[in-house]
Amino acid sequence: MENLQTQLMQDKFKQVLGFFKKQNRSNILNYGEMADLNLRRCNSSLLIGDYNNSQKQVDATMMLDQKQDYGKSQVRVIGCKNIVIKTNRKVQIYEVGFYFNHLRVGRWSLIMNADLIGGGYYNLHGQKHGKWREISDDFTNQCLVIEDGEYKNGKKVGIWEIFLSQKEIINLNLCKISQINIQQFSGFGQYFDQGEADSAKDGKWYELGKGFSEYSQITLFGSYKRGKKIGYWRVKQDKQLIEGGGYEELNGQQEVKNGKWIETVDGDHSIIYTGEYRNNQKIGRWEIFSKIGFNKTLWLVGGGTYNFQQEQGSVKKGKWIELHDKFRKECQVTYTGEYRNNKKIGQWDTFYYDGRNNNIQIGGGTYREKDFIKIGIWIELSENFQEYSEVTYCGEYQNNNKVGRWDIWYKNHYDQKNEQIGGGTYSEVKQFGSIKIGTWIELSASFYYHKQTIFQGEYKNGFKIGQWKRFQYVIISFNSGIVNFNSIFLVVSNILIYKAIGYMRVLGQLYNYFRNSFFIFSGEFRNRKKVGRWDTFYRQFRKNPYKLIGGGEYQEVEEDHSIKIGMWIELSEGFYGQAQITNNGEYKNGNKIGRWGITYKKSELESFEQIGGGMYASMENLGSIKIGNWIDLSERFYSGSQVIYSGDIQTALNLGIGIFCIERTDKINSNLQEVVYMMQLKIKAQLKLEIGLN
């Protein structure tokens, strides 16, 4: 009987592997955390899942392939580890094996692109046992770290070897484990069995450093003593020795650093720190070197002095040059000033190296000496400051709180002009600090030269209220260079050229300027406001003519404001060739109302068909909100992944979970329909319990 069950499971495994090879993909349906309720009755089953992820989800589409059925029972899936690579395809590693009494047992395999790349055995207690080949959690599309060794009742024992495969994962052809193309032997070491405790590294080890990748190949070699580093450890980067430092065992404390050290922080090996440790405390002069740039040579970028104090340990004192938290090639920012007992005092200045041999002061301000808080006028950098997003904030601090007017400035990367593009007012509130009030113009978190998105709206007591406008600016480049249209306000590919004067309809010869654009938005401006009819034109390929696919009406309501009214056909935010999605419905006073439909077509040769939609209601201070039953699309909906969500939107919002989702296919078999229906019943029942309904 046991042999028969094993044979049946092996047959099912081959079926699933056949599906992988034919599809080379996995479509995952997420029913929320409660989906696992439908699975707990299974004592033994086949499981396919993501490597290093225990969150169970349901996948019924694994059975479907061009109207063919690959199994009579649903397959369990644990998540999906996705990595987007150059070809926009995703790398997925699955664990495939069997559960018995809710424990993993027997052979478990690691599958990538329908190929076997690793795995091993679990004993009857659900523990790894015997020879195993594992994949590092930090795999990428270019770098696969493989670990070979032995488990004994769930513990690593004996010699473990580390290998590195550096090929594009999507091109790996791995039919058998023994055929993996391992290009480089990268490390090894031994584990010591500590009895009841977990096993520990012991003796000589040659291992990969934190943050190891194809671009930063850091290796460490030294000795362990019962899981703790001891003696001198050396560091190599890209096969070049960059030294390291010594560990000691002192008064029962292990891994105590002493003497001269050359080290990195948080796995960033482009920044190197050199100085001295005394009993794990930094002392004396420490210098910071960078090897950012094309020649990868080290150059001094910062540093300062540490002083040891009995109660505080190592504290910074005197003059320091520190690095920005995100210091890198595009953000070579340093801060210069003085420390007193680890506290910043006096004037601190911010410098930016622009890659043109210019180290420019771009900001700074003052710390009060008596209490080390910010006071007076400050110029600060945006959180994502970098070469193509040189955004700064200028305003005043009182008692460490922002007060009054703060302006947002942006320095154009190409013409080097620094212009004010936003800002607003802060108010100081006791116990709360600074809060935003009144009208603000803010930048998106991803603001940079080629995508300058800003938002305009109102704050009340630190919270956004009312309707916020979204604008997207760009300077359009032609063959002749950069062109500024100072008399035209035009939207191209959902992008705004904002230096508009007067009013003009985009017609005729202007289309020639935008021959590389897939979208044309045509309409009128009056006093920098959209007014009247605006039409949307689209072509899927540059050789095709533009076709009218959307648009609607704007109404002028204030001197600087207009709103949408009447019937509109709008393009989805991610509209493109394989995701031609529109939203169709009515606006009233700038808010969506009534029923809105969602339409979709695969290509220009087909017609739009309605595949979703629902009702909107207009609420004071909130604008338009979805109500009632909705059929909505996933954020990444396109022709190759047509995932649709359906259910009561308000109940879902109240509980923070979705109802259910299905994938559109030409034919959904009865098993999938039954799974979806059962999931609906289970979730709706649970929802009623959660919100106290009968």
XYZ file of C-alpha atoms in Angstrom:
694
model
C 0.000 0.000 0.000
C 2.819 2.401 0.927
C 4.621 1.635 -2.352
C 1.407 2.305 -4.273
C 0.955 5.675 -2.529
C 4.565 6.603 -3.277
C 4.116 5.657 -6.933
C 0.941 7.766 -7.177
C 2.739 10.758 -5.683
C 5.646 10.312 -8.065
C 3.224 10.206 -10.998
C 1.606 13.412 -9.805
C 5.030 15.013 -9.395
C 5.880 14.132 -13.010
C 2.575 15.632 -14.133
C 3.292 18.905 -12.355
C 6.854 18.989 -13.661
C 5.422 18.487 -17.141
C 3.185 21.472 -16.586
C 6.177 23.582 -15.546
C 8.109 22.597 -18.643
C 5.222 23.419 -20.928
C 4.223 26.687 -19.277
C 7.583 27.844 -17.896
C 5.559 29.980 -15.528
C 3.163 29.821 -12.576
C -0.021 31.833 -12.175
C -0.823 32.408 -8.519
C -4.220 33.240 -7.136
C -4.216 34.927 -3.733
C -7.333 34.389 -1.695
C -5.898 35.988 1.456
C -4.722 34.427 4.687
C -7.960 32.490 5.177
C -7.344 30.449 2.053
C -5.382 27.960 4.132
C -8.631 26.903 5.836
C -9.500 24.971 2.690
C -6.324 22.930 2.915
C -5.891 21.872 6.513
C -7.958 18.712 6.065
C -5.269 17.276 3.760
C -2.970 14.886 5.626
C -0.895 13.992 2.600
C -0.583 15.965 -0.594
C 1.780 17.298 -3.185
C 3.071 20.783 -2.439
C 4.714 23.228 -4.781
C 6.012 26.409 -3.235
C 8.443 29.269 -3.093
C 11.908 28.669 -1.703
C 12.248 30.107 1.827
C 8.641 31.186 2.271
C 6.066 29.497 4.476
C 3.008 31.555 3.551
C 0.561 29.131 1.946
C -1.682 30.219 -0.907
C -4.100 28.443 -3.230
C -3.353 27.927 -6.900
C -6.030 26.250 -8.955
C -4.757 27.527 -12.289
C -1.863 25.068 -12.156
C -4.355 22.567 -13.551
C -5.098 24.640 -16.632
C -3.133 24.846 -19.845
C -4.949 25.759 -23.057
C -8.162 24.003 -21.946
C -6.261 20.900 -20.754
C -6.603 19.486 -17.254
C -3.349 18.511 -15.500
C -4.855 17.169 -12.319
C -8.108 16.420 -10.588
C -7.180 17.963 -7.234
C -5.905 21.428 -6.537
C -2.206 22.063 -5.975
C -0.879 23.936 -2.971
C 1.534 26.792 -3.590
C 3.696 28.688 -1.110
C 4.094 32.173 -2.459
C 6.415 33.043 -5.287
C 9.877 34.574 -5.154
C 9.952 36.912 -8.124
C 12.968 38.768 -9.468
C 12.487 41.020 -12.469
C 15.397 40.797 -14.896
C 16.319 42.524 -18.131
C 13.839 40.616 -20.240
C 11.032 41.425 -17.777
C 10.654 37.728 -17.044
C 10.539 36.491 -13.484
C 12.856 34.039 -11.795
C 11.018 31.583 -9.581
C 12.390 28.804 -7.406
C 9.874 26.286 -6.095
C 10.065 23.627 -3.413
C 8.286 20.464 -4.528
C 7.567 17.541 -2.238
C 5.047 15.755 -0.011
C 3.357 16.371 3.332
C 2.323 13.587 5.662
C 0.454 14.540 8.850
C 1.386 18.158 8.111
C 5.124 17.360 8.064
C 7.443 17.402 5.100
C 8.637 13.883 4.418
C 10.672 12.077 1.819
C 12.310 13.651 -1.187
C 11.914 17.439 -1.671
C 13.236 19.075 -4.814
C 14.100 22.633 -5.813
C 12.671 23.488 -9.241
C 13.658 26.431 -11.401
C 12.322 26.917 -14.921
C 11.034 23.335 -14.885
C 14.528 22.014 -14.059
C 15.774 20.217 -10.970
C 18.521 22.292 -9.289
C 18.710 20.987 -5.727
C 17.011 19.334 -2.801
C 17.290 16.464 -0.340
C 15.316 14.289 2.095
C 13.182 14.857 5.202
C 12.853 12.135 7.835
C 9.547 11.070 9.406
C 9.880 13.883 11.973
C 9.981 16.525 9.247
C 13.725 17.154 9.720
C 16.295 17.435 6.957
C 18.509 14.356 6.910
C 21.324 13.135 4.707
C 22.913 14.858 1.711
C 21.395 18.194 0.663
C 21.951 20.767 -2.025
C 20.505 24.165 -1.035
C 20.223 27.556 -2.725
C 21.117 30.777 -0.917
C 18.151 33.027 -0.146
C 19.821 35.957 -1.936
C 19.832 34.469 -5.435
C 19.572 36.885 -8.362
C 19.178 36.588 -12.096
C 22.976 36.603 -12.449
C 24.237 34.924 -9.287
C 23.187 31.576 -7.828
C 24.947 30.491 -4.606
C 24.772 26.736 -4.006
C 25.563 24.980 -0.706
C 26.359 21.251 -0.577
C 26.553 19.241 2.625
C 24.915 16.866 5.077
C 22.126 17.156 7.647
C 21.653 14.926 10.659
C 18.186 15.138 12.212
C 17.746 18.738 11.108
C 21.280 19.932 11.944
C 24.107 20.684 9.563
C 27.101 18.421 10.202
C 30.502 17.814 8.657
C 32.001 19.648 5.691
C 29.787 22.046 3.734
C 30.929 23.441 0.398
C 29.822 26.655 -1.300
C 29.657 27.006 -5.072
C 28.854 29.955 -7.282
C 27.066 29.770 -10.611
C 27.154 33.008 -12.578
C 24.939 32.669 -15.606
C 21.580 34.201 -16.411
C 19.184 32.018 -14.498
C 16.621 31.957 -17.287
C 19.194 30.338 -19.572
C 20.348 27.619 -17.175
C 19.722 24.144 -18.550
C 19.682 21.886 -15.506
C 18.269 18.461 -16.183
C 19.985 16.772 -13.265
C 21.642 18.068 -10.128
C 25.002 16.717 -11.266
C 24.799 18.752 -14.463
C 24.649 22.192 -12.812
C 27.235 24.389 -14.467
C 29.161 25.604 -11.427
C 31.742 28.063 -12.638
C 33.544 28.774 -9.397
C 34.300 27.049 -6.099
C 33.580 29.773 -3.562
C 33.987 28.413 -0.038
C 33.799 25.642 2.512
C 33.777 24.907 6.230
C 32.801 22.409 8.909
C 29.853 22.235 11.305
C 30.138 20.952 14.874
C 27.265 19.046 16.506
C 26.608 20.613 19.929
C 24.174 17.956 21.118
C 20.759 19.346 21.998
C 21.699 22.803 20.731
C 21.867 23.609 17.050
C 25.067 22.806 15.166
C 27.745 25.521 14.950
C 30.576 26.424 12.603
C 33.966 25.216 13.789
C 37.546 25.350 12.533
C 38.755 26.971 9.306
C 36.100 28.595 7.133
C 36.093 30.218 3.722
C 32.709 31.892 3.272
C 30.818 34.566 1.386
C 30.494 38.055 2.836
C 27.265 39.855 3.645
C 25.779 41.442 0.552
C 27.603 39.077 -1.807
C 26.489 39.590 -5.403
C 27.762 39.409 -8.953
C 28.854 43.035 -8.565
C 30.458 42.749 -5.121
C 32.095 39.363 -4.615
C 33.286 39.520 -1.020
C 34.791 36.429 0.603
C 35.983 35.998 4.188
C 38.423 33.456 5.536
C 39.376 32.701 9.119
C 38.554 30.394 12.055
C 35.469 29.629 14.126
C 35.393 28.235 17.634
C 31.997 26.704 18.438
C 30.160 29.185 16.233
C 32.199 32.293 17.155
C 34.922 33.930 15.088
C 38.428 33.752 16.569
C 41.850 34.965 15.458
C 42.656 36.948 12.332
C 40.034 37.163 9.593
C 40.929 38.307 6.094
C 38.636 39.849 3.516
C 38.873 39.556 -0.259
C 36.937 41.580 -2.793
C 36.883 40.363 -6.386
C 39.867 38.111 -5.524
C 41.917 41.050 -4.168
C 42.979 41.067 -0.507
C 41.683 44.118 1.367
C 42.752 42.835 4.819
C 40.440 42.561 7.834
C 41.188 42.312 11.547
C 41.553 40.168 14.640
C 39.025 38.608 17.025
C 39.865 37.582 20.589
C 38.182 35.766 23.450
C 38.315 38.078 26.479
C 36.923 37.426 29.974
C 34.369 34.976 28.619
C 33.269 37.373 25.883
C 33.741 36.090 22.352
C 34.341 37.821 19.005
C 36.038 40.826 20.633
C 37.737 43.052 18.052
C 41.222 44.335 18.874
C 43.994 46.134 17.009
C 44.031 47.589 13.487
C 40.981 46.872 11.356
C 39.944 47.423 7.758
C 36.225 46.761 7.465
C 32.980 47.493 5.667
C 29.512 48.196 7.043
C 26.189 46.515 6.192
C 27.578 44.614 3.241
C 28.503 47.764 1.272
C 32.016 46.972 0.067
C 32.451 50.128 -1.976
C 33.015 51.998 1.319
C 35.929 50.966 3.544
C 36.618 52.086 7.124
C 40.119 51.891 8.646
C 41.122 52.410 12.262
C 41.789 50.748 15.611
C 39.669 48.714 18.022
C 40.342 48.254 21.703
C 38.152 45.604 23.323
C 35.403 46.069 20.710
C 35.488 49.885 21.020
C 36.706 52.197 18.259
C 39.489 54.549 19.365
C 41.618 57.240 17.770
C 41.519 58.314 14.141
C 39.229 56.471 11.723
C 39.250 57.191 7.995
C 36.647 56.462 5.344
C 37.650 55.486 1.804
C 35.494 55.091 -1.289
C 36.169 53.088 -4.440
C 33.168 54.431 -6.306
C 33.814 55.343 -9.913
C 35.016 53.804 -13.135
C 38.606 53.141 -12.065
C 37.598 51.625 -8.696
C 40.611 53.203 -6.946
C 40.388 54.076 -3.256
C 40.204 57.726 -2.301
C 39.754 59.389 1.086
C 36.240 60.819 1.481
C 35.756 61.242 5.215
C 36.637 60.387 8.771
C 37.238 61.707 12.271
C 38.276 60.818 15.821
C 36.771 58.518 18.444
C 37.322 58.958 22.171
C 36.653 56.184 24.678
C 34.515 57.060 27.695
C 33.830 54.547 30.431
C 30.054 55.029 30.531
C 29.368 55.684 26.857
C 32.041 53.623 25.121
C 33.299 55.050 21.813
C 32.099 58.612 21.162
C 32.834 60.949 18.273
C 34.655 64.195 19.031
C 36.073 67.133 17.097
C 35.884 67.674 13.339
C 34.212 64.982 11.243
C 33.374 64.359 7.610
C 30.530 61.836 7.411
C 28.880 60.096 4.480
C 25.253 60.275 3.420
C 23.307 57.129 4.417
C 22.815 56.303 0.709
C 26.304 57.325 -0.434
C 26.944 55.858 -3.881
C 28.049 56.910 -7.369
C 24.871 58.933 -7.990
C 24.761 60.376 -4.458
C 28.286 61.319 -3.332
C 27.117 63.504 -0.446
C 29.133 64.307 2.693
C 28.421 66.252 5.889
C 31.130 68.359 7.567
C 30.981 69.659 11.143
C 31.932 69.155 14.774
C 31.018 66.610 17.451
C 31.072 67.035 21.212
C 30.535 63.815 23.184
C 28.821 62.184 20.200
C 26.478 65.184 19.699
C 26.574 67.509 16.696
C 27.195 71.167 17.544
C 27.551 74.428 15.645
C 27.514 74.756 11.875
C 27.213 71.627 9.725
C 27.580 71.897 5.956
C 26.420 69.529 3.217
C 28.601 68.919 0.152
C 27.862 67.128 -3.108
C 30.480 65.786 -5.520
C 28.874 66.126 -8.948
C 31.225 63.849 -10.904
C 32.797 66.839 -12.644
C 35.573 67.291 -10.056
C 33.356 69.784 -8.212
C 32.617 69.354 -4.497
C 29.789 71.869 -4.064
C 28.185 73.068 -0.843
C 24.456 72.519 -1.304
C 23.026 72.726 2.194
C 23.476 72.802 5.930
C 22.467 74.581 9.115
C 23.184 75.053 12.816
C 22.913 72.851 15.905
C 22.526 74.750 19.190
C 25.422 73.968 21.526
C 23.502 73.841 24.800
C 20.991 71.181 23.746
C 22.219 69.994 20.294
C 18.960 70.786 18.463
C 18.445 72.360 15.043
C 17.809 76.105 14.983
C 17.555 78.832 12.364
C 17.580 78.515 8.589
C 18.385 75.076 7.131
C 18.788 73.638 3.653
C 18.173 69.875 3.733
C 18.257 67.162 1.086
C 15.297 65.093 -0.036
C 15.293 61.469 1.074
C 16.037 60.282 -2.477
C 18.561 62.988 -3.406
C 20.812 61.883 -6.265
C 22.354 62.982 -9.566
C 19.044 63.185 -11.458
C 16.967 64.267 -8.463
C 18.816 67.175 -6.822
C 15.908 68.223 -4.598
C 16.412 70.369 -1.486
C 14.129 71.838 1.182
C 14.740 75.323 2.604
C 13.125 76.751 5.737
C 13.416 77.499 9.441
C 13.741 75.378 12.588
C 12.607 76.505 16.034
C 13.353 74.158 18.935
C 14.085 71.344 16.473
C 10.691 71.765 14.764
C 10.024 73.062 11.265
C 8.018 76.293 11.310
C 6.661 78.762 8.780
C 7.243 78.592 5.053
C 9.381 75.781 3.609
C 10.271 75.858 -0.079
C 11.163 72.914 -2.322
C 13.939 73.500 -4.862
C 15.063 71.407 -7.805
C 18.368 71.739 -9.677
C 18.160 70.651 -13.295
C 20.856 68.079 -14.053
C 21.595 69.448 -17.527
C 21.318 73.243 -17.407
C 22.244 73.392 -13.668
C 19.459 75.896 -12.941
C 18.086 75.751 -9.393
C 14.366 76.623 -9.327
C 11.659 76.606 -6.682
C 9.000 74.063 -7.670
C 6.997 73.497 -4.497
C 6.525 74.048 -0.805
C 4.080 74.957 1.927
C 3.673 75.936 5.573
C 4.470 74.168 8.850
C 2.874 74.948 12.197
C 4.345 73.981 15.577
C 1.935 72.110 17.841
C 2.808 71.182 21.415
C 3.437 67.454 21.958
C 3.117 66.851 18.213
C 5.972 68.937 16.815
C 5.598 70.251 13.271
C 2.489 69.650 11.181
C 1.643 70.729 7.649
C -1.178 73.227 7.163
C -2.768 75.044 4.225
C -1.938 74.629 0.547
C 1.077 72.497 -0.390
C 2.850 71.564 -3.599
C 4.743 68.311 -2.989
C 6.961 66.027 -5.051
C 6.444 62.316 -5.594
C 8.824 59.950 -3.794
C 10.248 58.879 -7.178
C 10.719 62.427 -8.535
C 13.660 62.712 -10.946
C 14.656 64.495 -14.157
C 12.721 62.315 -16.615
C 9.602 61.929 -14.446
C 8.816 65.085 -12.528
C 5.558 64.278 -10.751
C 4.090 66.805 -8.293
C 0.908 66.983 -6.224
C -1.071 70.042 -5.160
C -3.649 70.109 -2.403
C -4.666 71.100 1.100
C -3.526 70.030 4.584
C -5.572 70.460 7.746
C -3.989 69.633 11.124
C -1.313 67.600 9.386
C -3.711 65.521 7.264
C -4.501 65.769 3.565
C -8.069 66.841 2.840
C -10.191 67.395 -0.246
C -9.134 66.727 -3.806
C -5.448 66.682 -4.752
C -4.207 67.440 -8.257
C -1.466 65.399 -9.867
C 0.876 66.888 -12.476
C 3.701 65.306 -14.416
C 6.317 67.516 -16.072
C 8.905 66.747 -18.675
C 11.326 68.347 -21.114
C 10.992 66.524 -24.412
C 14.177 65.751 -26.359
C 14.307 65.765 -30.166
C 17.130 64.977 -32.562
C 18.185 68.619 -32.451
C 18.506 68.597 -28.671
C 16.268 69.781 -25.853
C 13.265 71.854 -26.902
C 11.137 73.989 -24.576
C 7.665 74.944 -25.821
C 6.919 78.127 -23.899
C 3.662 78.805 -25.708
C 2.218 75.303 -25.786
C 0.638 73.263 -23.019
C 0.589 69.692 -24.264
C 0.210 66.297 -22.666
C 2.236 63.554 -24.340
C 2.264 60.023 -22.911
C 0.598 61.313 -19.746
C 3.346 63.915 -19.342
C 2.859 67.633 -18.872
C 4.971 70.427 -20.369
C 4.107 73.018 -17.798
C 5.595 76.284 -19.082
C 2.366 77.067 -20.919
C 1.136 80.502 -21.933
C -2.228 81.301 -23.498
C -4.413 78.733 -25.171
C -3.905 76.421 -28.107
C -5.313 73.296 -29.711
C -2.775 70.655 -30.613
C -3.309 69.953 -34.288
C -1.648 69.470 -37.658
C 2.096 69.855 -37.856
C 2.623 69.525 -34.092
C 1.996 65.781 -34.407
C 5.246 65.555 -36.366
C 7.202 66.676 -33.306
C 5.852 63.739 -31.367
C 6.236 61.013 -33.956
C 7.924 58.773 -31.361
C 5.051 59.053 -28.898
C 2.368 56.385 -28.528
C -0.124 58.815 -26.973
C -1.504 62.228 -27.903
C -3.796 64.120 -25.520
C -5.450 66.949 -27.425
C -7.451 69.851 -26.031
C -7.597 73.506 -25.004
C -5.985 75.553 -22.257
C -7.179 78.832 -20.870
C -5.040 80.559 -18.228
C -3.125 77.304 -17.703
C -6.321 75.318 -17.125
C -7.732 72.513 -19.226
C -11.137 73.544 -20.559
C -13.691 72.048 -22.911
C -13.269 68.758 -24.745
C -10.038 66.747 -24.402
C -9.438 63.671 -26.569
C -7.019 60.785 -26.135
C -5.311 59.212 -29.172
C -3.219 56.023 -29.138
C -1.216 53.843 -31.502
C 0.335 50.528 -30.501
C 3.182 50.796 -33.021
C 4.919 53.881 -34.413
C 4.042 52.951 -37.998
C 0.313 52.897 -37.187
C -2.027 55.907 -37.349
C -3.379 57.376 -34.116
C -6.876 56.253 -33.089
C -9.286 58.062 -30.793
C -9.767 55.829 -27.729
C -10.867 58.142 -24.931
C -11.522 61.578 -23.535
C -14.076 63.812 -21.879
C -15.040 67.328 -20.819
C -13.440 69.840 -18.429
C -15.367 72.689 -16.794
C -13.744 75.873 -15.476
C -14.767 76.503 -11.850
C -12.128 78.906 -10.501
C -9.397 81.154 -11.847
C -6.785 78.435 -11.400
C -8.927 75.320 -11.394
C -11.052 73.154 -13.700
C -12.835 69.853 -13.052
C -13.999 66.849 -15.049
C -17.717 66.628 -15.835
C -20.004 64.298 -17.777
C -19.112 61.006 -19.437
C -15.416 60.062 -19.658
C -13.318 57.265 -21.123
C -10.002 57.187 -19.243
C -6.890 55.092 -19.791
C -5.573 52.930 -16.967
C -2.397 54.215 -15.327
C -0.251 51.441 -16.803
C -1.896 51.407 -20.248
C 0.307 49.812 -22.941
C 0.138 47.335 -25.835
C -0.517 44.204 -23.748
C -2.618 46.009 -21.125
C -5.065 48.156 -23.112
C -7.487 48.912 -20.296
C -9.953 51.802 -20.063
C -12.337 52.998 -17.353
C -15.694 54.366 -18.534
C -18.212 56.365 -16.540
C -19.515 59.726 -15.343
C -17.994 62.639 -13.429
C -20.015 65.115 -11.391
C -18.270 68.121 -9.838
C -14.937 66.441 -10.431
C -15.877 63.176 -8.692
C -16.688 59.785 -10.166
C -20.311 58.774 -9.597
C -22.586 55.894 -10.507
C -21.579 52.816 -12.439
C -18.133 52.661 -14.045
C -17.081 49.926 -16.433
C -13.642 48.451 -17.083
C -12.914 47.451 -20.688
C -9.976 45.567 -22.193
C -8.620 44.442 -25.553
C -5.492 42.475 -26.470
C -4.501 44.447 -29.554
C -5.504 47.236 -31.922
C -7.163 44.684 -34.222
C -9.749 43.750 -31.590
C -12.600 45.667 -29.990
C -12.830 46.651 -26.339
C -14.929 44.310 -24.214
C -16.177 44.990 -20.698
C -14.563 42.701 -18.132
C -15.191 44.513 -14.856
C -16.528 47.508 -12.993
C -18.706 48.673 -10.142
C -20.297 51.663 -8.409
C -18.791 54.925 -7.154
C -20.286 57.273 -4.564
C -19.232 60.873 -3.933
C -18.587 61.769 -0.281
C -17.726 65.117 1.264
C -13.996 65.548 2.030
C -13.285 62.103 0.571
C -14.226 62.534 -3.065
C -15.118 59.376 -4.983
C -15.122 56.014 -3.207
C -15.940 52.536 -4.457
C -19.052 50.905 -2.989
C -20.874 47.607 -3.326
C -19.836 44.673 -5.468
C -16.875 45.218 -7.779
C -15.056 43.238 -10.418
C -11.574 44.750 -10.472
C -8.264 43.945 -12.129
C -4.928 43.172 -10.508
C -2.322 45.949 -10.606
C -0.235 43.959 -13.105
C -3.087 42.778 -15.320
C -1.988 42.176 -18.905
C -2.587 39.654 -21.704
C -0.267 37.075 -20.106
C -1.628 37.390 -16.548
C -5.336 38.184 -16.529
C -6.085 38.106 -12.797
C -9.454 39.542 -11.752
C -10.716 40.306 -8.225
C -14.400 40.145 -7.379
C -16.361 40.874 -4.244
C -17.865 43.460 -1.893
C -15.379 46.328 -1.816
C -16.517 47.905 1.465
C -16.358 44.658 3.445
C -12.919 44.002 2.029
C -11.733 47.488 3.008
C -13.110 47.149 6.534
C -11.246 43.900 7.140
C -8.134 44.677 5.115
C -8.393 41.559 2.939
C -9.660 40.690 -0.524
C -12.611 38.453 -1.270
C -11.373 36.164 -4.027
C -9.809 36.249 -7.440
C -9.946 34.167 -10.588
C -7.916 34.069 -13.758
C -9.670 34.597 -17.078
C -9.332 31.594 -19.366
C -11.157 30.425 -22.468
C -12.662 27.655 -20.403
C -12.561 27.223 -16.626
C -13.018 23.611 -15.615
C -15.494 22.470 -12.993
C -12.817 21.835 -10.362
C -11.668 25.455 -10.467
C -15.252 26.736 -10.351
C -15.920 24.581 -7.313
C -12.747 25.797 -5.566
C -13.687 29.452 -6.170
C -17.275 28.868 -5.008
C -16.168 27.057 -1.834
C -13.655 29.809 -1.087
C -16.417 32.402 -1.433
C -18.636 30.559 1.038
C -15.830 30.125 3.572
C -14.638 33.713 3.365
C -18.127 35.223 3.432
C -18.943 33.154 6.514
C -15.755 34.323 8.202
C -16.471 37.940 7.207
C -19.878 37.766 8.856
C -18.291 36.521 12.076
C -15.683 39.301 11.951
C -18.230 42.127 11.561
C -20.956 40.591 13.724
C -23.519 39.860 11.021
C -25.973 36.956 11.067
